[in-house]
Tab-separated table of C-alpha atoms in Angstrom:
chain	number	residue	atom	x	y	z
T	666	MET	CA	-25.258	-5.569	-27.237
T	667	ALA	CA	-22.803	-2.914	-27.355
T	668	ASP	CA	-21.708	-1.409	-23.880
T	669	GLU	CA	-22.489	1.714	-23.396
T	670	VAL	CA	-19.941	3.718	-20.955
T	671	VAL	CA	-19.843	7.148	-19.742
T	672	LEU	CA	-17.714	8.888	-17.825
T	673	LEU	CA	-18.973	12.035	-15.683
T	674	ASP	CA	-15.373	13.918	-15.222
T	675	PHE	CA	-13.645	16.916	-14.346
T	676	TRP	CA	-10.398	17.587	-16.250
T	677	ALA	CA	-8.469	18.337	-13.533
T	678	SER	CA	-9.822	15.845	-10.921
T	679	MET	CA	-6.977	13.458	-9.860
T	680	PHE	CA	-10.119	10.824	-8.913
T	681	GLY	CA	-11.190	11.160	-12.325
T	682	MET	CA	-7.803	10.913	-14.434
T	683	ARG	CA	-7.417	7.331	-12.140
T	684	VAL	CA	-10.661	6.161	-13.818
T	685	ARG	CA	-9.355	7.830	-17.378
T	686	ILE	CA	-6.172	5.715	-17.032
T	687	ALA	CA	-7.745	2.642	-15.872
T	688	LEU	CA	-10.564	2.478	-18.966
T	689	ALA	CA	-7.448	3.286	-21.344
T	690	GLU	CA	-5.566	0.240	-19.746
T	691	LYS	CA	-8.392	-1.983	-20.756
T	692	GLY	CA	-8.934	-0.286	-24.176
T	693	ILE	CA	-12.573	0.660	-23.068
T	694	LYS	CA	-14.820	2.943	-25.448
T	695	TYR	CA	-16.360	5.697	-23.335
T	696	GLU	CA	-18.159	8.802	-23.409
T	697	TYR	CA	-16.306	11.677	-21.447
T	698	LYS	CA	-18.710	14.137	-20.379
T	699	GLU	CA	-16.916	17.427	-18.978
T	700	GLN	CA	-18.653	18.657	-15.618
T	701	ASP	CA	-18.962	21.932	-14.114
T	702	VAL	CA	-17.928	21.348	-10.554
T	703	PHE	CA	-18.717	24.622	-9.556
T	704	ASN	CA	-22.573	24.650	-11.200
T	705	LYS	CA	-23.452	20.937	-10.874
T	706	GLY	CA	-25.563	19.430	-13.799
T	707	PRO	CA	-28.814	17.475	-13.005
T	708	GLN	CA	-27.146	14.266	-14.462
T	709	LEU	CA	-24.063	14.233	-12.057
T	710	LEU	CA	-26.713	15.229	-9.081
T	711	GLN	CA	-29.146	12.699	-10.121
T	712	THR	CA	-26.262	9.703	-10.588
T	713	ASN	CA	-24.156	10.790	-7.358
T	714	PRO	CA	-26.736	12.235	-5.070
T	715	ILE	CA	-24.881	11.395	-1.963
T	716	HIS	CA	-21.592	12.755	-2.638
T	717	LYS	CA	-22.241	15.173	-5.908
T	718	LYS	CA	-18.950	14.330	-6.862
T	719	VAL	CA	-16.882	13.259	-9.964
T	720	PRO	CA	-15.778	11.130	-11.320
T	721	VAL	CA	-19.215	9.301	-11.715
T	722	LEU	CA	-18.961	5.855	-14.372
T	723	ILE	CA	-22.193	5.032	-15.958
T	724	HIS	CA	-22.301	1.489	-17.426
T	725	ASN	CA	-25.212	0.537	-19.508
T	726	GLY	CA	-27.427	3.537	-17.543
T	727	LYS	CA	-26.023	1.980	-14.006
T	728	PRO	CA	-23.881	4.705	-12.039
T	729	VAL	CA	-20.846	3.284	-10.133
T	730	CYS	CA	-19.489	6.272	-7.907
T	731	GLU	CA	-15.940	6.630	-5.901
T	732	SER	CA	-13.089	6.118	-7.916
T	733	LEU	CA	-11.221	3.332	-6.339
T	734	ILE	CA	-14.749	1.283	-6.485
T	735	ILE	CA	-14.871	2.274	-10.053
T	736	ILE	CA	-11.080	1.083	-10.943
T	737	GLN	CA	-12.350	-2.460	-9.107
T	738	TYR	CA	-15.596	-2.445	-10.783
T	739	ILE	CA	-13.878	-2.014	-14.248
T	740	ASP	CA	-11.237	-4.409	-13.233
T	741	GLU	CA	-14.074	-7.182	-12.247
T	742	VAL	CA	-16.217	-6.507	-15.479
T	743	TRP	CA	-13.476	-6.538	-18.045
T	744	LYS	CA	-11.453	-9.101	-16.531
T	745	ASP	CA	-9.874	-10.650	-19.270
T	746	LYS	CA	-7.215	-8.028	-20.362
T	747	SER	CA	-4.545	-5.805	-18.529
T	748	PRO	CA	-5.270	-6.564	-14.768
T	749	LEU	CA	-5.261	-3.510	-12.515
T	750	LEU	CA	-4.982	-5.082	-9.263
T	751	PRO	CA	-2.783	-8.289	-8.619
T	752	SER	CA	-4.443	-11.737	-8.131
T	753	ASP	CA	-3.031	-12.952	-5.120
T	754	PRO	CA	-5.038	-12.073	-2.035
T	755	TYR	CA	-2.500	-11.028	0.113
T	756	GLN	CA	-0.753	-8.816	-2.891
T	757	ARG	CA	-4.232	-7.270	-3.245
T	758	ALA	CA	-5.006	-6.393	0.268
T	759	HIS	CA	-1.384	-4.679	0.442
T	760	ALA	CA	-2.463	-2.677	-2.427
T	761	LYS	CA	-5.969	-1.378	-1.428
T	762	PHE	CA	-4.407	-0.480	1.776
T	763	TRP	CA	-1.672	1.870	0.008
T	764	ALA	CA	-4.447	3.047	-2.036
T	765	ASP	CA	-6.559	3.934	0.698
T	766	PHE	CA	-3.605	5.438	2.144
T	767	VAL	CA	-3.311	7.733	-0.772
T	768	ASP	CA	-7.340	8.794	-0.449
T	769	LYS	CA	-6.846	9.223	3.507
T	770	LYS	CA	-4.011	11.273	3.398
T	771	VAL	CA	-2.666	12.833	0.005
T	772	TYR	CA	-5.646	14.927	-1.053
T	773	GLN	CA	-5.888	16.004	2.746
T	774	VAL	CA	-2.522	17.062	3.081
T	775	SER	CA	-2.422	18.397	-0.606
T	776	LYS	CA	-5.270	20.720	-0.123
T	777	ARG	CA	-4.009	21.719	3.296
T	778	VAL	CA	-0.902	23.111	1.802
T	779	TRP	CA	-2.595	25.015	-0.827
T	780	THR	CA	-5.447	26.891	1.078
T	781	SER	CA	-2.982	27.340	3.705
T	782	THR	CA	-1.891	31.372	4.894
T	783	LYS	CA	2.116	31.643	4.830
T	784	GLY	CA	3.504	31.560	7.961
T	785	GLU	CA	2.827	28.871	10.950
T	786	GLU	CA	-0.247	27.580	8.960
T	787	ARG	CA	1.602	26.689	6.041
T	788	GLU	CA	4.842	25.204	7.412
T	789	ALA	CA	2.637	23.099	9.391
T	790	ALA	CA	0.708	21.763	6.533
T	791	LYS	CA	4.340	21.464	4.612
T	792	LYS	CA	5.762	19.504	7.530
T	793	ASP	CA	2.926	16.807	7.259
T	794	TYR	CA	2.650	16.966	3.528
T	795	PHE	CA	6.541	15.825	3.424
T	796	GLU	CA	5.789	13.153	6.343
T	797	THR	CA	2.935	11.673	3.863
T	798	PHE	CA	5.452	11.583	0.769
T	799	LYS	CA	8.271	10.071	2.877
T	800	ILE	CA	6.056	7.443	4.238
T	801	LEU	CA	5.095	6.745	0.340
T	802	GLU	CA	8.723	6.533	-0.612
T	803	GLY	CA	9.367	3.993	2.493
T	804	GLU	CA	6.773	1.923	0.526
T	805	LEU	CA	7.985	2.527	-2.776
T	806	GLY	CA	11.520	1.321	-1.604
T	807	ASP	CA	13.765	0.141	-4.575
T	808	LYS	CA	10.777	-1.059	-6.412
T	809	PRO	CA	10.214	1.027	-10.147
T	810	TYR	CA	6.774	1.027	-9.330
T	811	PHE	CA	4.548	0.581	-6.164
T	812	GLY	CA	3.142	-2.494	-8.018
T	813	GLY	CA	6.820	-3.952	-8.395
T	814	GLU	CA	7.959	-4.284	-12.008
T	815	THR	CA	4.838	-3.185	-13.223
T	816	PHE	CA	2.460	-0.280	-12.904
T	817	GLY	CA	-0.118	-1.361	-10.923
T	818	PHE	CA	-3.324	-0.341	-8.692
T	819	VAL	CA	-1.333	2.181	-6.226
T	820	ASP	CA	0.693	3.588	-8.771
T	821	LEU	CA	-2.908	4.445	-10.613
T	822	SER	CA	-4.455	5.905	-7.418
T	823	LEU	CA	-1.077	8.218	-6.638
T	824	ILE	CA	0.193	9.457	-10.189
T	825	PRO	CA	-2.748	11.617	-11.113
T	826	PHE	CA	-1.446	14.081	-7.830
T	827	TYR	CA	1.575	14.615	-10.163
T	828	SER	CA	-0.487	17.039	-12.244
T	829	TRP	CA	-0.827	18.914	-9.298
T	830	PHE	CA	2.640	19.164	-7.622
T	831	TYR	CA	3.756	22.234	-9.561
T	832	ALA	CA	0.876	24.122	-8.316
T	833	ILE	CA	1.151	23.011	-4.881
T	834	GLU	CA	4.867	23.738	-4.895
T	835	THR	CA	4.451	26.971	-6.130
T	836	PHE	CA	1.815	27.950	-3.517
T	837	GLY	CA	3.780	26.093	-0.961
T	838	GLU	CA	7.255	27.628	-1.882
T	839	PHE	CA	9.089	24.274	-1.753
T	840	ASN	CA	10.637	22.091	-4.139
T	841	LEU	CA	9.155	18.507	-3.648
T	842	GLU	CA	12.388	17.007	-5.662
T	843	ALA	CA	14.532	18.034	-3.037
T	844	GLU	CA	12.512	16.714	-0.356
T	845	CYS	CA	11.160	13.573	-1.904
T	846	PRO	CA	13.371	12.573	-4.881
T	847	LYS	CA	12.248	8.721	-5.027
T	848	ILE	CA	8.761	10.185	-5.452
T	849	ILE	CA	9.508	12.750	-8.589
T	850	ALA	CA	11.930	9.748	-10.011
T	851	TRP	CA	8.813	7.419	-9.671
T	852	ALA	CA	6.311	9.973	-11.183
T	853	LYS	CA	8.796	10.431	-14.245
T	854	ARG	CA	9.127	6.651	-14.693
T	855	CYS	CA	5.242	6.757	-14.930
T	856	LEU	CA	5.091	9.324	-17.448
T	857	HIS	CA	6.838	6.889	-19.872
T	858	LYS	CA	3.537	5.153	-20.084
T	859	GLU	CA	1.855	6.578	-22.941
T	860	ILE	CA	-1.563	6.234	-21.165
T	861	VAL	CA	-0.232	8.088	-18.220
T	862	ALA	CA	1.437	10.976	-20.160
T	863	LYS	CA	-1.675	11.276	-22.123
T	864	THR	CA	-4.073	11.270	-19.334
T	865	LEU	CA	-2.363	13.784	-16.732
T	866	GLN	CA	-3.159	17.428	-17.054
T	867	ASP	CA	-0.860	20.453	-18.209
T	868	GLU	CA	0.420	21.586	-14.607
T	869	LYS	CA	0.322	25.382	-15.497
T	870	LYS	CA	-3.239	24.890	-16.370
T	871	VAL	CA	-3.678	23.305	-12.630
T	872	TYR	CA	-1.821	26.071	-11.404
T	873	GLU	CA	-4.177	28.599	-12.714
T	874	LEU	CA	-7.029	26.562	-11.483
T	875	VAL	CA	-5.588	26.574	-7.814
T	876	GLY	CA	-5.233	30.261	-8.425
T	877	GLN	CA	-8.784	30.514	-9.176
T	878	LEU	CA	-9.840	28.380	-6.226
T	879	ARG	CA	-8.080	30.228	-3.773
T	880	LYS	CA	-9.515	33.233	-4.692
T	881	LEU	CA	-12.925	31.952	-4.515
T	882	GLN	CA	-12.014	30.958	-1.096
T	883	GLY	CA	-10.804	34.426	-0.429
T	884	LEU	CA	-7.148	33.353	0.060
T	885	GLU	CA	-5.803	35.852	-2.410
K	185	MET	CA	-5.791	-24.935	9.861
K	186	ALA	CA	-3.906	-24.409	13.289
K	187	LYS	CA	-5.809	-21.770	15.170
K	188	ASN	CA	-2.482	-19.658	15.868
K	189	ASP	CA	-1.853	-19.534	12.107
K	190	VAL	CA	-4.616	-16.613	12.352
K	191	LYS	CA	-4.618	-14.094	14.765
K	192	VAL	CA	-6.717	-10.898	15.179
K	193	LEU	CA	-5.254	-7.860	17.159
K	194	GLY	CA	-8.136	-5.877	18.790
K	195	ALA	CA	-10.570	-4.885	21.401
K	196	TRP	CA	-13.715	-5.871	22.236
K	197	PRO	CA	-15.587	-2.520	22.116
K	198	SER	CA	-14.427	-1.646	18.834
K	199	PRO	CA	-17.003	-2.102	15.797
K	200	TYR	CA	-13.931	-2.075	13.406
K	201	VAL	CA	-12.290	-5.114	15.032
K	202	MET	CA	-15.889	-6.979	14.953
K	203	ARG	CA	-15.519	-7.366	11.153
K	204	PRO	CA	-13.079	-9.283	10.863
K	205	ARG	CA	-14.135	-11.534	13.508
K	206	ILE	CA	-17.600	-11.993	12.080
K	207	ALA	CA	-16.116	-12.617	8.721
K	208	LEU	CA	-13.911	-15.323	10.029
K	209	ASN	CA	-16.783	-16.647	11.940
K	210	ILE	CA	-19.055	-16.854	8.470
K	211	LYS	CA	-15.796	-18.921	7.289
K	212	SER	CA	-15.827	-21.027	10.473
K	213	VAL	CA	-11.933	-20.264	10.885
K	214	ASN	CA	-10.544	-20.512	14.233
K	215	TYR	CA	-8.224	-17.621	15.199
K	216	GLU	CA	-6.553	-16.539	18.297
K	217	PHE	CA	-7.847	-12.896	19.551
K	218	LEU	CA	-5.023	-10.700	21.058
K	219	GLU	CA	-6.463	-8.053	23.006
K	220	GLU	CA	-4.706	-4.801	23.193
K	221	THR	CA	-5.005	-3.128	26.569
K	222	PHE	CA	-7.054	-0.245	26.754
K	223	GLY	CA	-4.818	3.346	26.477
K	224	SER	CA	-1.719	1.268	25.232
K	225	LYS	CA	-0.272	-0.160	21.849
K	226	SER	CA	1.151	-3.167	21.901
K	227	GLU	CA	4.852	-3.902	20.401
K	228	LEU	CA	3.209	-6.202	17.974
K	229	LEU	CA	0.163	-3.858	16.978
K	230	LEU	CA	3.137	-1.092	15.971
K	231	GLN	CA	5.028	-3.508	14.366
K	232	SER	CA	2.259	-4.934	11.858
K	233	ASN	CA	0.560	-1.409	11.512
K	234	PRO	CA	3.460	1.215	11.630
K	235	VAL	CA	1.347	3.154	8.954
K	236	HIS	CA	-1.770	3.708	11.274
K	237	LYS	CA	-1.085	1.976	14.522
K	238	LYS	CA	-4.481	0.942	14.346
K	239	ILE	CA	-6.814	-2.326	15.463
K	240	PRO	CA	-7.966	-4.530	13.890
K	241	VAL	CA	-4.829	-6.131	12.221
K	242	LEU	CA	-5.106	-9.558	10.788
K	243	ILE	CA	-2.102	-11.587	10.866
K	244	HIS	CA	-2.355	-14.616	8.698
K	245	GLY	CA	0.844	-16.930	8.916
K	246	ASP	CA	3.563	-13.792	9.365
K	247	LYS	CA	1.685	-11.467	7.141
K	248	PRO	CA	-0.264	-8.639	8.534
K	249	ILE	CA	-3.458	-7.246	7.056
K	250	CYS	CA	-4.900	-3.993	8.055
K	251	GLU	CA	-7.990	-1.672	7.354
K	252	SER	CA	-11.315	-3.703	8.621
K	253	MET	CA	-13.017	-3.542	5.082
K	254	ILE	CA	-9.681	-4.576	3.260
K	255	ILE	CA	-9.504	-7.438	5.896
K	256	VAL	CA	-13.006	-8.624	4.833
K	257	GLU	CA	-12.146	-8.820	1.688
K	258	TYR	CA	-9.011	-10.484	2.147
K	259	ILE	CA	-10.888	-12.962	4.324
K	260	ASP	CA	-13.125	-13.732	1.596
K	261	GLU	CA	-10.943	-14.441	-1.201
K	262	VAL	CA	-8.573	-16.758	0.772
K	263	TRP	CA	-11.246	-18.844	2.622
K	264	THR	CA	-13.242	-19.818	-0.645
K	265	SER	CA	-14.524	-23.176	0.731
K	266	GLY	CA	-16.943	-20.764	3.213
K	267	PRO	CA	-20.187	-18.599	2.217
K	268	SER	CA	-19.430	-15.945	0.041
K	269	ILE	CA	-19.269	-12.413	1.632
K	270	LEU	CA	-19.312	-10.599	-1.443
K	271	PRO	CA	-21.633	-11.018	-3.859
K	272	SER	CA	-20.459	-12.228	-7.060
K	273	ASP	CA	-22.256	-9.590	-9.608
K	274	PRO	CA	-19.481	-6.586	-10.278
K	275	TYR	CA	-22.052	-4.146	-10.166
K	276	ASP	CA	-23.925	-5.519	-6.761
K	277	ARG	CA	-20.323	-5.568	-5.257
K	278	ALA	CA	-19.447	-1.784	-6.445
K	279	ILE	CA	-23.173	-1.006	-4.586
K	280	GLN	CA	-22.283	-2.663	-1.238
K	281	ARG	CA	-18.739	-1.171	-1.526
K	282	PHE	CA	-20.093	2.453	-1.790
K	283	TRP	CA	-22.409	1.824	0.949
K	284	ALA	CA	-19.753	0.449	3.648
K	285	ALA	CA	-17.396	3.693	2.561
K	286	TYR	CA	-20.492	5.868	3.109
K	287	VAL	CA	-21.052	4.436	6.135
K	288	ASP	CA	-17.405	4.851	7.501
K	289	GLU	CA	-16.879	7.854	6.130
K	290	LYS	CA	-20.176	10.084	6.639
K	291	TRP	CA	-22.290	8.142	8.672
K	292	PHE	CA	-20.391	7.336	11.459
K	293	ALA	CA	-18.273	10.177	11.571
K	294	ALA	CA	-21.826	12.029	12.380
K	295	MET	CA	-22.437	9.661	15.245
K	296	ARG	CA	-19.043	10.298	16.825
K	297	GLY	CA	-19.514	13.878	16.353
K	298	LEU	CA	-22.730	13.287	18.484
K	299	ARG	CA	-20.485	11.798	21.278
K	300	SER	CA	-18.849	15.632	22.485
K	301	ALA	CA	-21.478	18.134	20.778
K	302	GLN	CA	-23.636	20.452	22.565
K	303	GLY	CA	-26.842	22.270	21.800
K	304	GLU	CA	-27.263	23.308	18.144
K	305	GLU	CA	-24.081	21.271	17.012
K	306	ARG	CA	-25.608	17.786	18.711
K	307	LYS	CA	-28.958	18.741	16.612
K	308	ALA	CA	-26.832	19.199	13.430
K	309	PHE	CA	-24.919	15.964	14.189
K	310	LEU	CA	-28.434	14.085	15.115
K	311	ASP	CA	-30.149	15.283	12.031
K	312	GLN	CA	-27.138	13.682	9.845
K	313	VAL	CA	-27.531	10.582	11.989
K	314	THR	CA	-31.182	10.404	10.987
K	315	GLU	CA	-30.822	10.973	7.301
K	316	GLY	CA	-28.106	8.565	6.986
K	317	LEU	CA	-30.315	5.924	8.363
K	318	ALA	CA	-33.176	7.253	5.973
K	319	LEU	CA	-30.741	6.859	2.972
K	320	LEU	CA	-29.392	3.231	4.597
K	321	GLU	CA	-33.158	1.949	4.901
K	322	GLU	CA	-33.680	3.057	0.931
K	323	ALA	CA	-30.087	0.929	0.407
K	324	PHE	CA	-31.541	-2.004	2.320
K	325	GLY	CA	-34.907	-2.351	0.483
K	326	LYS	CA	-32.701	-2.168	-2.810
K	327	CYS	CA	-29.670	-4.415	-1.617
K	328	SER	CA	-32.137	-7.248	0.098
K	329	LYS	CA	-34.467	-7.477	-2.672
K	330	GLY	CA	-36.749	-8.531	0.192
K	331	LYS	CA	-34.605	-10.906	1.787
K	332	ALA	CA	-33.358	-11.024	5.315
K	333	PHE	CA	-29.910	-9.104	5.029
K	334	PHE	CA	-28.323	-6.478	2.519
K	335	GLY	CA	-26.166	-9.481	1.390
K	336	GLY	CA	-29.391	-11.374	0.745
K	337	ASP	CA	-30.234	-14.660	2.563
K	338	ARG	CA	-27.040	-14.325	4.161
K	339	ILE	CA	-24.626	-11.797	5.972
K	340	GLY	CA	-22.515	-10.334	3.636
K	341	LEU	CA	-20.075	-7.195	3.236
K	342	LEU	CA	-22.645	-3.905	4.066
K	343	ASP	CA	-24.186	-6.186	6.574
K	344	ILE	CA	-21.040	-6.624	8.367
K	345	ALA	CA	-19.702	-2.987	7.793
K	346	PHE	CA	-22.971	-1.532	8.758
K	347	GLY	CA	-24.102	-3.902	11.611
K	348	SER	CA	-20.851	-3.620	13.388
K	349	PHE	CA	-22.287	-0.292	14.574
K	350	LEU	CA	-25.058	-1.684	15.968
K	351	GLY	CA	-23.721	-1.701	19.495
K	352	TRP	CA	-22.924	1.725	19.721
K	353	LEU	CA	-25.868	2.952	18.054
K	354	LYS	CA	-27.637	1.481	21.064
K	355	VAL	CA	-25.560	3.045	23.268
K	356	THR	CA	-26.023	6.445	21.509
K	357	GLU	CA	-29.752	5.854	21.603
K	358	LYS	CA	-29.783	5.409	25.586
K	359	VAL	CA	-27.292	8.462	26.166
K	360	ASN	CA	-28.888	10.897	23.907
K	361	GLY	CA	-32.540	9.490	25.033
K	362	VAL	CA	-33.636	9.106	21.160
K	363	LYS	CA	-34.545	6.474	18.987
K	364	LEU	CA	-32.573	5.859	15.787
K	365	LEU	CA	-33.826	2.761	14.315
K	366	ASP	CA	-37.607	3.372	14.605
K	367	GLU	CA	-40.160	1.184	13.188
K	368	ALA	CA	-42.390	4.032	11.721
K	369	LYS	CA	-39.330	5.483	9.793
K	370	THR	CA	-36.740	2.491	9.060
K	371	PRO	CA	-38.895	-0.487	9.654
K	372	GLY	CA	-36.762	-2.497	7.284
K	373	LEU	CA	-33.574	-1.699	9.327
K	374	VAL	CA	-35.229	-2.469	12.749
K	375	LYS	CA	-36.171	-6.113	11.493
K	376	TRP	CA	-32.434	-6.141	9.705
K	377	ALA	CA	-30.947	-5.275	13.138
K	378	GLU	CA	-32.518	-7.922	15.099
K	379	ARG	CA	-31.373	-10.671	12.643
K	380	PHE	CA	-28.193	-9.429	12.212
K	381	CYS	CA	-27.293	-9.482	16.169
K	382	ALA	CA	-28.959	-12.817	16.354
K	383	ASP	CA	-26.795	-14.443	13.478
K	384	ALA	CA	-24.244	-17.203	14.823
K	385	ALA	CA	-21.305	-15.405	13.259
K	386	VAL	CA	-22.250	-12.201	15.359
K	387	LYS	CA	-23.648	-13.265	18.678
K	388	SER	CA	-20.433	-14.209	20.056
K	389	VAL	CA	-18.369	-11.022	19.178
K	390	MET	CA	-21.275	-8.304	19.566
K	391	PRO	CA	-20.820	-6.555	23.108
K	392	GLU	CA	-23.756	-6.315	25.237
K	393	THR	CA	-25.203	-2.994	25.335
K	394	GLU	CA	-24.824	-2.303	29.087
K	395	LYS	CA	-20.916	-3.182	28.714
K	396	LEU	CA	-20.785	-1.020	25.992
K	397	LEU	CA	-22.500	1.837	27.899
K	398	GLU	CA	-20.198	1.240	31.229
K	399	PHE	CA	-17.155	1.699	28.667
K	400	SER	CA	-18.369	4.463	26.829
K	401	LYS	CA	-18.609	6.108	30.189
K	402	VAL	CA	-14.821	5.539	30.850
K	403	LEU	CA	-14.145	6.363	27.391
K	404	ALA	CA	-16.030	10.124	28.223
K	405	ALA	CA	-13.944	10.531	31.460
K	406	LYS	CA	-10.610	9.864	29.608
K	407	MET	CA	-11.707	12.065	27.273
K	408	LYS	CA	-12.565	15.030	29.626
K	409	GLY	CA	-9.743	14.227	31.470
K	410	ALA	CA	-7.711	15.870	28.467
K	411	PRO	CA	-6.240	19.315	28.495
K	412	PRO	CA	-8.866	21.275	27.322
K	413	PRO	CA	-8.567	22.601	23.376
K	414	LYS	CA	-6.738	26.142	22.912
K	415	ASN	CA	-9.587	28.523	21.601
C-alpha cells in the first residue's frame, strides 16, 4: 500500500519549512496544501483543533502536529535513509536541547523585533535578539554545522529563520552580519545544500508579508 | 553502575525534577539526588546548565542533560534493559509527545496564572485549566485504550509529563476551593491519578500535599515580597 502523505502548511512558516526540508531529505513524496492562515480552513481546524496551526503532517489519514514532533516522527517512520537526528543518545539529547532553545527563544525574540515600535521597545527587543543569536554562535563554535560535520536536527530547526532575517533587519534597522557574523556564515553554508536553497522562501516576499502583518496589527 | 555515576540536580517541590526521578526509578537506576537550596543556584547548576540555569539537570558520568522531557527520553534510550517509557509505534510516540508539550506549554501555564490572578482574570485561567482537563480526559481515553495509564499497562512518557503536576494540582484545588479532577467530569483521570500516585516509581518522589501546600505559602510570600510591578 502506497503511503499517503499530506502537508498542511503556509509558505512563509519557518516551522513548515523545517518539515519540507525533512521530507525532501528523506525523498518522501507528498501533497502540499497551502493554508490561508488568516482564514483557517476546515481541514486545518479538524486536524489541529488544539493549536489550529501549521504545519500539520497527515500520514495515511492520521495527523501529526508540532514541527519538531513531526520531524522526529518522519525520522522514525522513514528510518532507513538520511537520519535527521544522531544515533547516540547523548548527541540526540544535545540536539533536542538546542532545537528546543530555537523554539523557545528565536521565534519570540524575532517577533518582538518586527512588532516593536521605534525607540525603547525596539532597542530592548534588538538586545534580546542579538543575545539569543550570540548564544547560538557560542554553541556553533568552530563547527561548520550545529550537527558537527554535517547538516543536522538543530541546523534544520534554525535555517528557515534565515528567510525572515532580511525583514527583521529592515524593520529593526540593523545588520545581523555585523552583530553575528558566524550565524550568517553558517546560514550561507547551509544554503549550499540544494534542498535548503529550494525550500527557503524569498526574503523580499517575507518582508512584504511582515509589512502586511504589521499593518494588521496597527503598527504601520 | 556506581550510584555517583548518575546525579540529578533538583529540588523536591519541582514537578519538572520529579520527571527524571520517576524515569530513573522505572529503570531501577540508582542515582544521587543533589538538592538545590531554595532561592539560590549552585555552581554545579550554573556550570551544567549555563543556558537556562534551571533544574532538573541529569549528570551522567560527566555529561549534563537538561530539560525534563529531553532527560526522560534520554533515560529511556540509555537504559534499554528496563521497561520502555515511550511506546514503540512512531504515531503513538508523536501523540504522547504532543500532549506532553501541551501540558507544559498550555495547561500548566494556565495553572501558574491561577496562582496570582484575581477576579475576572482568575476565572479565565480556571476555565482554561478545566477545559484543558476535559481535553486530557479525552486523550486519556484514546491513549490508554482501556488500560491503566496513558502508556498502557505501565507508566509512560505522558503519564510522567502530566502526573508530575498532580501534587500542585491538589494544592491548587485546596487554595482555590475548587475540584479540578472530578468524578463526574473527568472520571478516567480521577482513577488514573490515584493509580499514578500509588505507583512504586512515583510514590517516593511525589511530595505530600500538605508539605507542598506549606511550601506554596512560602513561595507566595516570597513573590509578594518582590517590588510591585510598574503600572
